[in-house]
XYZ file of C-alpha atoms in Angstrom:
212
model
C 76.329 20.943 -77.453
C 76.376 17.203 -78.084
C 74.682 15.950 -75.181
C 74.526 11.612 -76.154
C 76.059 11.034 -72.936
C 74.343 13.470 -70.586
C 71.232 12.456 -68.150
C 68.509 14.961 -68.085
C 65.809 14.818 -65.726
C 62.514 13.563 -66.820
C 60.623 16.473 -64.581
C 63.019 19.345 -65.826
C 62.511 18.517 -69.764
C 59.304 17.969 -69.268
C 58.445 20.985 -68.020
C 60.015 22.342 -70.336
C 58.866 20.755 -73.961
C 55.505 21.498 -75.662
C 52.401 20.065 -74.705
C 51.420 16.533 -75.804
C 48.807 18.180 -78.448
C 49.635 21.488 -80.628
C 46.471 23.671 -80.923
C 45.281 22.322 -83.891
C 44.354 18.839 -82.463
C 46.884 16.843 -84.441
C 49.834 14.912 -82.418
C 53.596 16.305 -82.106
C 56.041 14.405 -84.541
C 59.651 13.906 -83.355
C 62.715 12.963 -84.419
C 65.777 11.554 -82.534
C 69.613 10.718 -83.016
C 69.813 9.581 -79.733
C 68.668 6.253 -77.503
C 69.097 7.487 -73.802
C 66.956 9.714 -71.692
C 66.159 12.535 -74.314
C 64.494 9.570 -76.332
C 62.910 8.092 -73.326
C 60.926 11.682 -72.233
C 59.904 12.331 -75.663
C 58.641 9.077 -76.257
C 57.215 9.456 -72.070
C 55.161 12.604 -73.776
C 52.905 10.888 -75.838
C 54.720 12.189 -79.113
C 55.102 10.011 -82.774
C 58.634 9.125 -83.850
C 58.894 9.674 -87.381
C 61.936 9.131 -89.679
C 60.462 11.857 -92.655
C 63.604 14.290 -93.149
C 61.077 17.198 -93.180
C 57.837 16.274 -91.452
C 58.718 16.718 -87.932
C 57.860 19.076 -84.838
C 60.850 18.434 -82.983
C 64.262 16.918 -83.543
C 66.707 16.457 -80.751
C 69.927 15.784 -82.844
C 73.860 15.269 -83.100
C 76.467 18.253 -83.802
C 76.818 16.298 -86.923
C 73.477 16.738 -88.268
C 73.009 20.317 -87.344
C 76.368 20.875 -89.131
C 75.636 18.923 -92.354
C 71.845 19.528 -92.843
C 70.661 21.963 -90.486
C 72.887 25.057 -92.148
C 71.554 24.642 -95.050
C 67.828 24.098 -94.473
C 64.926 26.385 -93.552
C 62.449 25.824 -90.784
C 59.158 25.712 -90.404
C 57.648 28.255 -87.700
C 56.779 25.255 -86.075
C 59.461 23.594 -86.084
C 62.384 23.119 -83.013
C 65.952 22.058 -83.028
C 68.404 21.366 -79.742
C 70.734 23.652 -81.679
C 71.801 26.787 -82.854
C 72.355 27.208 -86.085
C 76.659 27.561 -86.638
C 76.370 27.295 -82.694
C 80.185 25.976 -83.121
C 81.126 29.775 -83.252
C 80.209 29.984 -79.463
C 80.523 26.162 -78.326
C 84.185 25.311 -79.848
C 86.784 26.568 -77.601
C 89.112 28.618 -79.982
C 86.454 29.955 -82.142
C 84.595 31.346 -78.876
C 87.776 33.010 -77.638
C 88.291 34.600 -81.540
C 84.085 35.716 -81.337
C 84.963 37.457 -77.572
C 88.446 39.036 -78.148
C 86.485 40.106 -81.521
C 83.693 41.762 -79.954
C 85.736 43.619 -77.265
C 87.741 45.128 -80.172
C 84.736 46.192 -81.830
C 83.147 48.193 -78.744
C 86.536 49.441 -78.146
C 86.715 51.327 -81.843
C 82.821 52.293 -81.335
C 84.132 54.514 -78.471
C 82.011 52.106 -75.792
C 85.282 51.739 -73.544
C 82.838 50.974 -70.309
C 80.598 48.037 -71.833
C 84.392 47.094 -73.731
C 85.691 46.467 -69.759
C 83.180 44.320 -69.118
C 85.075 41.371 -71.206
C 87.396 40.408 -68.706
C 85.714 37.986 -67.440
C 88.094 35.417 -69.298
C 91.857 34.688 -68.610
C 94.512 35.457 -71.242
C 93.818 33.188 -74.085
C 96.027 32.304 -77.565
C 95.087 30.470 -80.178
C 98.020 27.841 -80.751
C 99.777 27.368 -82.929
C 98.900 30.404 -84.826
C 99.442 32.332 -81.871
C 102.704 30.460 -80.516
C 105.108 33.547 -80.711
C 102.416 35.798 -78.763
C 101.799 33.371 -75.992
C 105.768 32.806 -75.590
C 106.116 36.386 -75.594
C 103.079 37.151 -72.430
C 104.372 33.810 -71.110
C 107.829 35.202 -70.347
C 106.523 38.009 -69.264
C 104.327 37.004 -66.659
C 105.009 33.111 -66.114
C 103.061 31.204 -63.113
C 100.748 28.056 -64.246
C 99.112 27.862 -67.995
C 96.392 25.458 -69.159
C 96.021 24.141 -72.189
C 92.838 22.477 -74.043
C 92.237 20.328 -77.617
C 89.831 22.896 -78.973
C 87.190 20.508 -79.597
C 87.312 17.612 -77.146
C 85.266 17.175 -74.167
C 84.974 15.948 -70.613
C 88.762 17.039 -69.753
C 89.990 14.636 -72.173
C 93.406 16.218 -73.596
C 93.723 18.918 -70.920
C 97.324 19.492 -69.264
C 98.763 22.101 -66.675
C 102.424 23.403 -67.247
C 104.402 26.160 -66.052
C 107.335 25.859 -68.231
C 107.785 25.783 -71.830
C 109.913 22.727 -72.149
C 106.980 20.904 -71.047
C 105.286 21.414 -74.173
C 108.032 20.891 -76.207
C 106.811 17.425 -77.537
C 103.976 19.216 -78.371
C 105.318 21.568 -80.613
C 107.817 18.832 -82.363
C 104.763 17.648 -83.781
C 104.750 20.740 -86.253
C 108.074 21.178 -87.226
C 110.067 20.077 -90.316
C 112.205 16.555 -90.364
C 114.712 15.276 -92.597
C 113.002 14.031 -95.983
C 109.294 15.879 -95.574
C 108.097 17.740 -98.007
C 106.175 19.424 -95.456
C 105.743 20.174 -91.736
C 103.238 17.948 -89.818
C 100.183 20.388 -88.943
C 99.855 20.428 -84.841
C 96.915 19.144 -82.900
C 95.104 22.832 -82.120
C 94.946 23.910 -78.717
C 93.869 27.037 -76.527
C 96.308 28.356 -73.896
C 94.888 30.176 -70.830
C 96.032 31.346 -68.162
C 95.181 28.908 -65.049
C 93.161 30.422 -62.615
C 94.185 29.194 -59.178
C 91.046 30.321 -57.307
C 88.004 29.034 -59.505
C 84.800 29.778 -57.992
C 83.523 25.751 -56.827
C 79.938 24.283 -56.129
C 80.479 21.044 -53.402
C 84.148 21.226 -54.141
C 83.950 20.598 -57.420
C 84.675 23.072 -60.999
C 81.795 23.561 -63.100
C 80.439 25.569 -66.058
C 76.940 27.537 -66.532
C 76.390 27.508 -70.218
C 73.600 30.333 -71.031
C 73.541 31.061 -74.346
């Protein structure tokens, strides 16, 4: 959920974010990692910047942070964060494919067949390249056009179509043993999907609705 390079609107966060004044009287404190719009409506709200590692009402921060600091911390009742805590178990691509596939499983053994049907809402996903021989394996059985993502970038960056597996052959060289390693190079992860050809569009264009 790093956001640095997103624009929010000024009227949607700030209809959003506490008052100027808590309830007791005293001013809100904030904290943040960031110098665009976020920092520009907080500041807009009347709040105090404050650089205490504790004292703080609100802290708009990086991934980084929340992964370093926030994980092992406690918060005050007061206290809010932009983040989940360990939100990377629903936010990084392969680890939110493991978490679904997961819970499926588990309603599935529980019996709950119905509410288990209601989890294919996502294409056929693998893990690569842990899950290389079971993609190859559904990928000659079905074919057609295949996606394939970096499971942590962002903004498209890394993405690629392909609908044969030679074309990702220089992708998997990058794993395999060569003369005089001791050994193999470990491949850039990805997640393969299958492509879906009819994507639901809002002026044309692909989105996502992230409600967590």
């Amino acid at each position: 959920m790093d956001r640095s390079n997103s624009k929010p609107s000024r009227s949607s966060l700030l209809s959003t974010l506490p008052p100027k004044v808590p309830a007791a009287g005293r001013q809100i404190k904030f904290r943040c990692s960031f110098s665009n719009t976020i920092y520009d409506v907080l500041c807009a709200k009347g709040w105090v910047e404050t650089d205490s590692d504790t004292d703080w009402d609100v802290q708009w921060a990086d991934r980084e942070w929340v992964y370093e600091v926030f994980d092992q911390m406690h918060l005050e009742s007061h206290q809010r964060l932009n983040h989940f805590r360990n939100g990377k178990e629903i936010c990084r691509k392969d680890l939110l494919v493991k978490n679904l596939k997961k819970r499926k499983r588990q309603l599935e053994k529980e019996g709950s067949y119905e509410e288990a049907m209601n989890y294919d809402f996502f294409p056929i996903t693998f893990n690569l390249p842990r899950e290389y021989a079971l993609f190859v394996e559904e990928f000659k059985r079905q074919g057609g056009l295949w996606i394939m993502k970096p499971i942590g970038s962002a903004q498209g960056k890394g993405i690629f179509l392909f609908s044969k597996l030679s074309e990702i052959s220089e992708w998997r060289s990058d794993y395999r043993f060569t003369p005089g390693q001791t050994q193999a190079k470990e491949a850039e992860a990805y997640v393969v999907q299958r492509y879906i050809n009819n994507p639901y569009l809002v002026g044309g264009k692909k989105f996502d609705l992230r409600l967590y």
